[in-house]
Amino acid sequence: MKTNDLIFQTVTKTAVFIIIIYSLHLFFSGHYTPGGGFIGGLMTASAIVLLLLAFDIKTVVNSLNIDYIKMTATGLLIALLTGVGSFFFDVPFLTHTFSYVDLPVLGKTSLATAVLFDLGVYLVVIGVTMTIIQTIGETE
Amino acid sequence: MNNLIILPIAIPLFAGIILIFFNKNIRIQRWLSVIASLAGIFFSCIIVQTVHINGIQTLEIGNWKAPYGIVIVADMYSSLLVLTTSIIAFTSLLFAYSTINVEREKFFFYPGVQFLILGVSGAFLTGDIFNLFVFFEVMLMSSYLLIVLGNSKMQLRESIKYILVNVISSALFVITVAYLYAVTGTLNMADLSVRIAEMGQSGLLTVISLLFLIVFGLKGALFPLYFWLPGSYQAPPSVVTALFGALLTKVGIYSITRVFTLIFYHDPSFTHQLLAWLAALTIIFGVIGAIAFWDIKKIVIYNIITAVGIILFGVAANTPNAVEGSVYYLVHDMIIKGALFFLAGAIIAITGTSNLRKISGLMASHPFLGWMFFIAALALAGIPPFSGFVGKLKIVQGGFEAGEYTISFIVLLSSLLVLYSVMKIFINGFWGEPKPEMANQKGSAKGMLLPIVILLTLTVAYGLGVEWLSPYISQAAETLLDPTIYIQAVLKE
């Protein structure tokens, strides 16, 4: 028997975008305010979990079409490469740097290589969480 | 070069990540992992040589000064262990190619091995006690994967026990680090040593040191905390047991050695005496297990426990000879345990059983394997031309110098029983008439022999080339005996 969850699905369609935007906000604000890669990644994953709850696994897998294990590996690779990058500047492993840049819309912004490391964390957290949930969900 | 000593950590990490992308392509996986482990051997050789010439190498991660950031420290002790780890990793991979089945290979076996190597090398190289915890966890989580991969009934049952014990000991590790941080206010090992020397090792700090002994004793299988080891190590395939037996308990031993020679060395009459007696009991219970069983894998597993006791007795006696002997013996034991587990794995692959009563007369069909096992048995027991001899000799000599006559005799007696336990395998398994039911089982050990040959060659070379090795080993022992060398290298004051 299929239940009619029209309200749930309609609300989800709007709420998922709000959650993802909030998680990106948390991700980018990590340097100066509470937040960062870990919490941002968890919140993005929670948006996908909401999709999984509102629709079935097949729909979500088909519409997003992401291999979460590869996503985890990509995140690890990004984090490692930000560390290895320091080899070329003759400074110790994982030395990070930053500079102030005038961006067209945002104005004077500080860009730090630590954000790239955080991007790695962000991808790993999403990848691991979704791998766990999808694997358990698909097991008969 | 500045970043040289991070390479034993960065290479397996990089290889592990890349291997995840190619998890269905076994050919690429095999080539990549063997290239990575060869690179590991190459760079750890360079590190050993650099440390030998220029003294202790340190790397301040992220360019933060010593007590504030994480420091990677390669002294001779840890660089020798890292080199041995890469050799074991290389031979294990060679052994895995002919023994591990395709399902396991496709399901992230090789990335698991790489992350295990990453954790072990990291634990050897780090100079920060909380970072040590993190590398312990990296190592343990990979070992959880390797122990359960293949999900046979026995593996599932034993992995639950293994994970339970290790989760508890990890929690205890965090609690202990929290106590230590509350008392001293620092996590850097060199800085810890300085502060404890300044404030004197009070009763509270001695309690914390004993908590560390319990934590690392659980990881390194010290009496009475070894109860989880025999079952857990029997469950996974031989190559995984070889990796575990050669590497995991040794990280526990390394940590005990580091903590009690660098940080808590001020009250030896209590802490080191306790360690010595625990080591003696570990030896006794290890040999009892080794002579009691008729299962090949069990016998070798109990020999791990005996070796843990012998190495730690060398540390506890704390005389120059004893410490030097325990460094000799630790490196020897990693190599020989790898070889013995490979040999046990080859015998099990040929006969299809690990029960010694069902095997006999293997010498007729596999003479080369038989003589290799004979050499490995002699090396394990410490017969002079082979590698186990010098370490045990120095440990016993140091034990006599420290006045620990009883325990030194226990060490000597244990060699006899260890020899008996492995000769039991040799005499019952290789001698005698081939059993009729074994005639139709013509399993072959092809491909498994190469890694065993490599490790045994190393064992023989290690035993014969002691003269050539001794400057390296005594440099390692020197740092362990005099913490100020380590502290000055890290804090640079």
XYZ file of C-alpha atoms in Angstrom:
633
model
C 0.000 0.000 0.000
C 1.376 3.383 -0.902
C 0.645 6.263 1.415
C -0.016 9.695 -0.001
C 2.717 12.020 1.269
C 2.144 14.983 -1.018
C 2.574 17.570 1.757
C 5.812 15.990 2.961
C 7.282 15.856 -0.546
C 6.282 19.445 -1.359
C 7.769 20.796 1.866
C 10.933 18.748 1.289
C 11.468 20.260 -2.139
C 11.698 23.721 -0.609
C 13.368 22.784 2.653
C 16.252 20.891 1.029
C 17.517 24.045 -0.695
C 17.293 26.079 2.489
C 19.199 23.421 4.417
C 21.916 23.169 1.756
C 22.364 26.940 1.621
C 22.586 27.069 5.405
C 25.142 24.263 5.406
C 27.247 26.147 2.833
C 26.993 29.230 5.018
C 28.244 27.204 7.991
C 31.057 25.810 5.838
C 32.330 29.222 4.691
C 31.941 30.959 8.044
C 34.075 28.388 9.876
C 37.173 30.561 10.161
C 35.672 33.462 12.121
C 32.485 32.059 13.662
C 31.350 28.601 14.814
C 31.011 26.208 11.885
C 33.398 24.562 9.441
C 33.771 21.520 7.246
C 32.510 18.927 9.676
C 29.232 20.531 10.704
C 28.651 21.842 7.171
C 29.139 18.382 5.721
C 26.805 16.794 8.262
C 24.121 19.338 7.467
C 24.404 18.797 3.700
C 24.166 15.075 4.348
C 21.079 15.679 6.460
C 19.471 17.474 3.509
C 20.075 14.391 1.366
C 18.703 12.196 4.164
C 15.540 14.307 4.128
C 15.262 13.582 0.406
C 15.722 9.890 1.157
C 12.908 10.038 3.703
C 10.503 11.885 1.432
C 11.255 9.850 -1.714
C 12.602 6.316 -2.070
C 16.284 5.408 -2.435
C 16.064 4.731 -6.176
C 14.710 8.199 -6.993
C 17.380 9.959 -4.948
C 20.213 7.824 -6.326
C 19.026 8.401 -9.881
C 18.558 12.152 -9.500
C 21.810 12.877 -7.629
C 23.917 10.118 -9.213
C 26.912 10.476 -6.883
C 29.314 7.694 -5.949
C 29.820 8.541 -2.284
C 32.873 6.293 -1.868
C 34.653 8.171 -4.667
C 33.477 11.405 -3.081
C 35.158 10.409 0.209
C 38.348 9.565 -1.632
C 38.252 12.886 -3.500
C 37.874 14.744 -0.208
C 40.844 12.906 1.276
C 42.874 13.644 -1.820
C 42.106 17.383 -1.656
C 43.044 17.505 2.027
C 46.294 15.631 1.396
C 47.220 17.774 -1.614
C 46.844 21.010 0.362
C 49.450 19.539 2.702
C 51.712 18.298 -0.061
C 51.490 21.694 -1.796
C 53.773 23.044 0.903
C 56.567 20.794 -0.451
C 56.944 23.125 -3.429
C 57.428 26.243 -1.315
C 60.085 24.640 0.917
C 58.034 24.921 4.103
C 56.909 22.096 6.461
C 54.030 19.797 5.556
C 50.532 21.301 6.018
C 51.771 24.898 6.276
C 48.846 27.076 5.245
C 48.811 30.602 3.908
C 46.271 33.342 3.233
C 45.989 36.679 1.499
C 43.487 39.502 1.033
C 41.987 39.771 -2.423
C 39.555 42.293 -3.883
C 36.780 40.225 -5.403
C 34.320 41.887 -7.831
C 31.132 41.473 -5.805
C 32.244 40.598 -2.290
C 34.891 43.326 -1.920
C 37.966 42.766 0.223
C 37.968 39.072 1.191
C 40.580 36.948 2.896
C 41.264 33.762 0.963
C 43.023 31.023 2.925
C 44.339 27.645 1.747
C 42.881 26.215 4.967
C 39.488 26.464 3.225
C 40.675 23.909 0.691
C 41.576 21.553 3.517
C 38.119 22.185 4.948
C 36.588 21.411 1.565
C 38.271 18.011 1.817
C 36.771 17.489 5.281
C 33.372 18.608 3.968
C 33.403 16.070 1.120
C 34.654 13.251 3.359
C 31.915 13.875 5.931
C 29.164 13.883 3.303
C 30.652 10.830 1.597
C 31.043 8.772 4.769
C 27.621 9.679 6.189
C 25.805 8.942 2.950
C 27.738 5.693 2.393
C 26.704 4.475 5.844
C 23.052 5.462 5.427
C 22.676 4.192 1.875
C 24.439 0.891 2.553
C 22.233 0.157 5.555
C 19.163 1.345 3.663
C 19.818 -0.887 0.671
C 20.574 -4.027 2.720
C 17.665 -6.469 2.682
C 65.252 17.853 2.830
C 62.866 19.416 5.241
C 59.800 17.290 4.535
C 61.616 13.969 4.204
C 60.363 12.418 7.426
C 56.686 12.983 6.610
C 57.000 10.703 3.576
C 56.497 7.359 5.410
C 53.128 8.805 6.481
C 52.213 10.657 3.285
C 53.049 7.892 0.783
C 50.721 5.197 2.200
C 48.004 7.819 2.662
C 48.296 8.903 -0.958
C 48.451 5.297 -2.171
C 45.429 4.348 -0.052
C 43.355 7.202 -1.468
C 44.271 6.421 -5.067
C 43.533 2.720 -4.512
C 39.954 3.565 -3.465
C 39.347 4.935 -6.972
C 40.496 1.677 -8.587
C 38.823 -0.813 -6.257
C 37.491 -2.981 -9.098
C 40.717 -3.156 -11.077
C 42.879 -5.696 -9.254
C 45.845 -5.364 -11.615
C 46.231 -1.634 -10.972
C 45.673 -2.151 -7.248
C 48.481 -4.698 -7.020
C 50.963 -2.624 -8.994
C 50.170 0.612 -7.196
C 50.393 -0.880 -3.724
C 53.665 -2.642 -4.427
C 55.158 0.544 -5.909
C 54.017 2.512 -2.872
C 55.563 0.031 -0.459
C 58.831 -0.001 -2.407
C 58.879 3.787 -2.237
C 58.259 3.443 1.499
C 61.293 1.175 1.889
C 63.439 3.522 -0.208
C 62.568 6.658 1.753
C 62.814 5.000 5.166
C 66.316 3.811 4.234
C 67.208 7.418 3.442
C 65.701 8.524 6.757
C 67.720 5.954 8.711
C 70.900 7.123 6.996
C 70.088 10.820 7.512
C 69.394 10.278 11.210
C 72.595 8.283 11.498
C 74.674 11.107 10.023
C 72.879 14.257 11.171
C 71.208 13.168 14.407
C 67.506 13.367 15.255
C 65.329 14.858 12.507
C 62.265 16.903 13.456
C 59.520 18.443 11.368
C 57.238 21.085 12.821
C 53.953 20.482 11.025
C 52.429 23.668 9.646
C 55.461 25.700 10.724
C 54.258 26.076 14.329
C 57.017 26.046 16.953
C 57.624 22.923 19.014
C 55.422 22.776 22.105
C 52.522 24.537 20.356
C 52.205 22.561 17.146
C 52.546 18.900 16.302
C 56.108 17.717 15.798
C 57.121 14.685 13.780
C 60.311 13.270 15.285
C 62.523 10.657 13.672
C 65.154 9.406 16.062
C 67.061 6.223 15.307
C 64.641 4.009 17.257
C 61.553 5.139 15.363
C 63.273 5.288 11.970
C 64.525 1.717 12.324
C 60.987 0.625 13.214
C 59.553 2.535 10.250
C 62.042 0.816 7.947
C 61.096 -2.607 9.329
C 57.419 -1.716 8.960
C 57.861 -0.908 5.271
C 59.719 -4.161 4.690
C 56.933 -6.130 6.396
C 54.369 -4.204 4.331
C 56.160 -5.043 1.089
C 56.467 -8.763 1.850
C 52.868 -8.950 3.100
C 51.638 -7.507 -0.170
C 53.657 -10.116 -2.084
C 52.164 -12.815 0.128
C 48.663 -11.415 -0.292
C 48.794 -11.679 -4.095
C 48.835 -15.466 -3.967
C 46.635 -16.009 -0.907
C 43.870 -13.392 -0.769
C 40.742 -14.193 -2.790
C 39.255 -11.866 -5.377
C 36.216 -10.842 -3.316
C 38.451 -9.445 -0.617
C 40.722 -7.759 -3.152
C 37.757 -6.011 -4.719
C 36.454 -4.893 -1.375
C 39.179 -2.473 -0.314
C 41.755 -4.924 1.013
C 44.716 -3.005 -0.408
C 43.560 0.451 0.745
C 43.053 -1.144 4.174
C 46.660 -2.356 4.225
C 47.943 1.061 3.138
C 45.985 2.854 5.870
C 47.266 0.325 8.416
C 50.852 1.122 7.375
C 50.031 4.834 7.581
C 48.785 4.407 11.155
C 51.755 2.323 12.262
C 54.396 4.623 10.717
C 52.595 7.654 12.110
C 52.522 6.190 15.608
C 56.260 5.517 15.411
C 57.116 8.992 14.150
C 54.890 11.355 16.088
C 56.186 13.506 18.922
C 52.816 14.464 20.376
C 50.850 12.261 22.735
C 47.411 13.117 21.386
C 48.609 12.686 17.831
C 49.824 9.259 18.935
C 46.221 8.514 19.927
C 44.963 9.625 16.509
C 47.459 7.398 14.704
C 46.484 4.524 17.018
C 42.899 4.995 15.880
C 43.883 5.139 12.193
C 45.763 1.884 12.682
C 42.976 0.234 14.684
C 40.183 1.196 12.309
C 42.083 -0.269 9.365
C 42.678 -3.370 11.460
C 38.916 -3.616 12.161
C 38.353 -3.644 8.397
C 41.054 -6.245 7.787
C 39.935 -8.534 10.598
C 36.286 -8.640 9.496
C 36.786 -8.534 5.710
C 35.414 -11.748 4.206
C 32.795 -12.067 6.984
C 33.085 -15.724 7.884
C 31.306 -16.682 11.087
C 34.514 -16.855 13.104
C 35.751 -13.491 11.839
C 32.478 -11.823 12.819
C 32.579 -13.289 16.318
C 36.229 -12.448 16.952
C 36.018 -8.969 15.453
C 33.291 -8.070 17.944
C 35.608 -9.002 20.818
C 38.546 -7.234 19.197
C 36.630 -4.018 18.568
C 35.111 -4.061 22.057
C 38.491 -4.395 23.770
C 40.073 -1.732 21.592
C 37.227 0.747 21.981
C 37.518 0.428 25.753
C 41.289 0.832 25.712
C 41.003 3.836 23.373
C 38.541 5.485 25.737
C 40.968 4.843 28.570
C 43.733 6.367 26.450
C 41.745 9.593 26.009
C 40.949 9.720 29.737
C 44.620 9.237 30.591
C 45.705 11.954 28.186
C 43.083 14.228 29.757
C 44.524 13.581 33.250
C 48.033 14.208 32.003
C 46.968 17.430 30.296
C 45.197 18.586 33.458
C 48.360 18.044 35.514
C 51.013 19.314 33.106
C 49.167 21.520 30.605
C 51.006 20.245 27.550
C 50.771 17.384 25.059
C 54.148 17.514 23.325
C 56.232 14.581 24.567
C 59.491 16.500 24.905
C 57.767 19.370 26.691
C 55.952 16.865 28.955
C 59.284 15.378 29.914
C 60.716 18.804 30.772
C 57.723 19.813 32.875
C 57.589 16.542 34.770
C 61.311 16.796 35.478
C 60.701 20.315 36.841
C 57.763 19.477 39.102
C 59.065 16.038 40.111
C 57.166 12.836 39.509
C 54.501 13.043 42.184
C 52.193 10.173 43.156
C 49.542 11.520 40.800
C 51.927 11.331 37.848
C 52.932 7.794 38.781
C 49.254 6.816 38.715
C 48.936 8.386 35.260
C 52.008 6.483 34.117
C 50.387 3.230 35.274
C 47.217 4.148 33.373
C 49.402 4.490 30.276
C 50.863 1.076 31.079
C 47.336 -0.390 31.139
C 46.361 1.330 27.864
C 49.477 0.329 25.940
C 49.507 -3.065 27.664
C 46.039 -3.698 26.202
C 47.292 -2.752 22.746
C 50.583 -4.593 23.092
C 49.263 -7.757 24.814
C 51.019 -7.545 28.168
C 50.019 -9.917 30.988
C 47.145 -9.838 32.218
C 45.764 -7.818 29.295
C 46.586 -10.230 26.455
C 43.358 -12.260 26.767
C 41.822 -10.874 23.557
C 44.797 -11.605 21.336
C 44.852 -15.398 20.714
C 41.262 -15.545 19.461
C 41.302 -12.365 17.417
C 44.526 -13.142 15.616
C 43.372 -16.595 14.614
C 40.270 -15.452 12.748
C 41.543 -13.465 9.716
C 43.580 -14.884 6.776
C 47.273 -15.592 7.373
C 48.546 -12.451 5.659
C 46.425 -10.244 7.917
C 47.597 -12.152 10.986
C 51.173 -11.637 9.804
C 50.609 -7.884 9.493
C 48.964 -7.763 12.918
C 51.491 -9.994 14.641
C 54.461 -8.160 13.168
C 53.180 -4.600 13.550
C 50.238 -3.950 15.894
C 51.537 -5.284 19.200
C 54.893 -3.676 18.417
C 53.270 -0.246 18.381
C 52.092 -0.928 21.936
C 55.623 -1.950 22.926
C 57.070 1.124 21.212
C 54.663 3.374 23.118
C 55.479 1.784 26.483
C 59.183 2.169 25.725
C 58.777 5.786 24.651
C 56.604 6.764 27.612
C 58.770 5.089 30.240
C 62.123 6.206 28.846
C 61.204 9.757 27.842
C 58.460 10.938 30.190
C 58.067 8.816 33.328
C 61.617 7.807 34.177
C 61.882 9.413 37.614
C 60.536 6.628 39.838
C 62.063 3.453 38.345
C 62.058 1.533 41.621
C 58.265 1.406 41.371
C 57.249 1.740 37.703
C 60.122 -0.143 36.099
C 60.051 -2.882 38.734
C 56.338 -3.401 38.071
C 56.996 -3.448 34.330
C 59.741 -6.038 34.805
C 57.467 -8.406 36.717
C 54.591 -7.949 34.288
C 57.060 -8.743 31.495
C 58.173 -11.888 33.333
C 54.573 -13.057 33.755
C 53.897 -12.273 30.085
C 56.825 -14.489 29.104
C 55.626 -17.323 31.351
C 52.010 -17.250 30.146
C 53.165 -16.890 26.527
C 55.311 -20.002 26.612
C 52.641 -21.963 28.464
C 50.259 -21.176 25.612
C 52.902 -21.935 22.994
C 53.665 -25.414 24.293
C 50.041 -26.255 25.140
C 48.457 -26.012 21.685
C 48.506 -28.367 18.694
C 47.356 -25.667 16.307
C 50.073 -24.088 14.148
C 48.613 -20.597 14.150
C 47.959 -20.665 17.922
C 51.554 -21.675 18.639
C 52.945 -18.749 16.638
C 50.394 -16.377 18.199
C 51.481 -17.300 21.720
C 55.080 -16.745 20.652
C 54.145 -13.102 19.976
C 53.152 -12.759 23.617
C 56.433 -14.275 24.825
C 58.406 -11.855 22.648
C 56.438 -8.894 24.037
C 57.559 -9.922 27.505
C 61.204 -10.299 26.523
C 61.384 -6.905 24.800
C 59.708 -5.123 27.694
C 61.978 -6.778 30.241
C 64.887 -5.211 28.361
C 63.237 -1.803 28.681
C 62.396 -2.318 32.349
C 65.931 -3.366 33.306
C 67.030 0.020 31.904
C 70.760 -0.604 31.686
C 72.605 0.315 28.441
C 72.998 -3.324 27.451
C 69.394 -4.258 28.184
C 67.925 -1.338 26.240
C 70.226 -2.011 23.302
C 69.202 -5.657 23.437
C 65.535 -4.794 23.405
C 66.001 -2.630 20.286
C 67.834 -5.532 18.596
C 65.140 -7.945 19.658
C 62.218 -5.719 18.619
C 63.466 -5.357 15.031
C 64.339 -9.073 14.890
C 60.946 -10.043 16.238
C 58.999 -7.991 13.698
C 60.838 -9.706 10.841
C 60.710 -13.236 12.239
C 57.041 -13.053 13.238
C 56.188 -11.968 9.711
C 58.173 -14.917 8.340
C 56.629 -17.407 10.776
C 53.060 -16.362 9.993
C 53.812 -16.612 6.264
C 55.244 -20.092 6.832
C 52.214 -21.102 8.895
C 49.979 -19.689 6.158
C 51.848 -21.684 3.512
C 51.549 -24.914 5.526
C 47.821 -24.311 6.033
C 47.380 -23.566 2.328
C 49.139 -26.816 1.382
C 47.446 -29.133 3.855
C 44.129 -27.369 4.320
C 44.305 -27.654 8.101
C 46.099 -25.960 10.957
C 45.769 -28.989 13.244
C 49.248 -30.395 13.778
C 47.964 -33.894 14.532
C 46.552 -34.164 11.010
C 49.789 -33.126 9.277
C 52.889 -35.222 8.803
C 55.649 -35.924 6.323
C 55.576 -32.589 4.514
C 59.340 -32.792 4.053
C 58.934 -35.391 1.303
C 56.838 -33.117 -0.905
C 58.019 -29.630 0.202
C 61.672 -29.852 1.299
C 62.492 -26.190 0.639
C 59.588 -25.023 2.796
C 60.678 -27.445 5.498
C 64.244 -26.161 5.729
C 63.054 -22.577 5.669
C 60.803 -23.362 8.608
C 63.766 -24.940 10.373
C 65.863 -21.780 9.932
C 62.972 -19.599 11.110
C 62.551 -21.781 14.201
C 66.243 -21.517 15.090
C 66.208 -17.755 14.527
C 63.136 -17.373 16.738
C 64.721 -19.276 19.593
C 67.974 -17.300 19.327
C 70.532 -19.826 18.093
C 73.838 -17.925 17.498
C 74.299 -17.377 13.755
C 70.733 -16.041 13.418
C 69.139 -12.772 14.415
C 67.452 -13.641 17.715
C 70.714 -14.297 19.475
C 72.306 -10.881 20.006
C 69.140 -9.259 21.309
C 68.457 -11.949 23.875
C 72.123 -12.091 24.905
C 72.206 -8.362 25.552
C 68.873 -8.412 27.381
C 70.042 -11.206 29.684
C 73.407 -9.487 30.197
C 71.637 -6.224 31.044
C 69.260 -8.093 33.333
C 72.176 -9.536 35.296
C 73.784 -6.072 35.530
C 70.543 -4.687 36.930
C 70.423 -7.518 39.489
C 67.263 -9.059 38.042
C 68.555 -12.626 38.246
C 65.188 -14.413 38.481
C 63.656 -12.736 35.450
C 66.855 -13.162 33.418
C 66.685 -16.888 34.066
C 63.028 -16.862 33.035
C 64.121 -15.269 29.725
C 66.755 -17.967 29.216
C 64.352 -20.773 30.079
C 61.696 -19.306 27.804
C 64.053 -19.670 24.811
C 64.139 -23.380 25.424
C 60.363 -23.681 25.552
C 59.939 -21.416 22.506
C 62.351 -23.667 20.628
C 60.356 -26.708 21.789
C 57.080 -25.185 20.624
C 58.269 -24.451 17.068
C 60.298 -27.650 16.799
C 57.071 -29.447 17.646
C 55.637 -28.031 14.427
C 58.770 -29.013 12.517
C 59.052 -32.562 13.880
C 55.370 -33.429 13.733
C 54.535 -31.601 10.540
C 57.591 -32.167 8.367
C 59.037 -35.447 9.603
C 57.349 -38.825 9.605
C 55.369 -40.653 6.953
C 53.090 -38.622 4.685
C 49.530 -39.301 5.812
C 47.356 -41.129 3.261
C 44.550 -38.584 3.449
C 47.018 -35.836 2.590
C 48.176 -37.530 -0.604
C 45.232 -36.354 -2.658
C 45.533 -32.770 -1.415
C 48.186 -31.388 -3.657
C 48.052 -27.758 -2.652
C 51.070 -25.826 -3.766
C 52.972 -23.035 -2.098
C 53.875 -21.328 -5.348
C 54.167 -17.566 -5.022
C 54.122 -17.761 -1.233
C 57.797 -18.650 -1.080
C 59.273 -15.370 -2.324
C 58.197 -13.173 0.655
C 59.350 -15.890 3.071
C 62.730 -16.077 1.321
C 63.111 -12.288 1.522
C 62.367 -12.190 5.243
C 64.574 -15.179 6.063
C 67.460 -13.694 4.068
C 67.053 -10.553 6.123
C 67.022 -12.601 9.331
C 70.246 -14.366 8.423
C 71.860 -11.123 7.248
C 70.729 -9.411 10.434
C 72.305 -12.143 12.499
C 75.576 -12.199 10.558
C 75.841 -8.427 10.091
C 75.500 -7.425 13.729
C 78.888 -5.765 13.610
C 77.720 -3.541 10.782
C 74.360 -2.817 12.412
C 75.593 -2.062 15.894
C 76.338 1.684 15.383
C 72.706 2.191 14.354
C 71.303 0.194 17.243
C 73.530 1.798 19.856
C 72.536 5.217 18.538
C 68.897 4.227 19.095
C 69.623 2.976 22.601
C 71.583 6.135 23.417
C 68.518 8.306 22.752
C 66.326 6.023 24.836
C 68.733 6.099 27.763
C 69.290 9.847 27.731
C 66.038 11.809 27.241
C 67.885 15.143 26.986
C 69.091 14.244 23.460
C 65.465 13.906 22.337
C 64.301 17.005 24.207
C 67.073 19.200 22.803
C 66.367 18.019 19.277
C 62.666 18.864 19.593
C 62.666 22.039 21.671
C 65.981 23.422 20.328
C 66.840 25.568 23.319
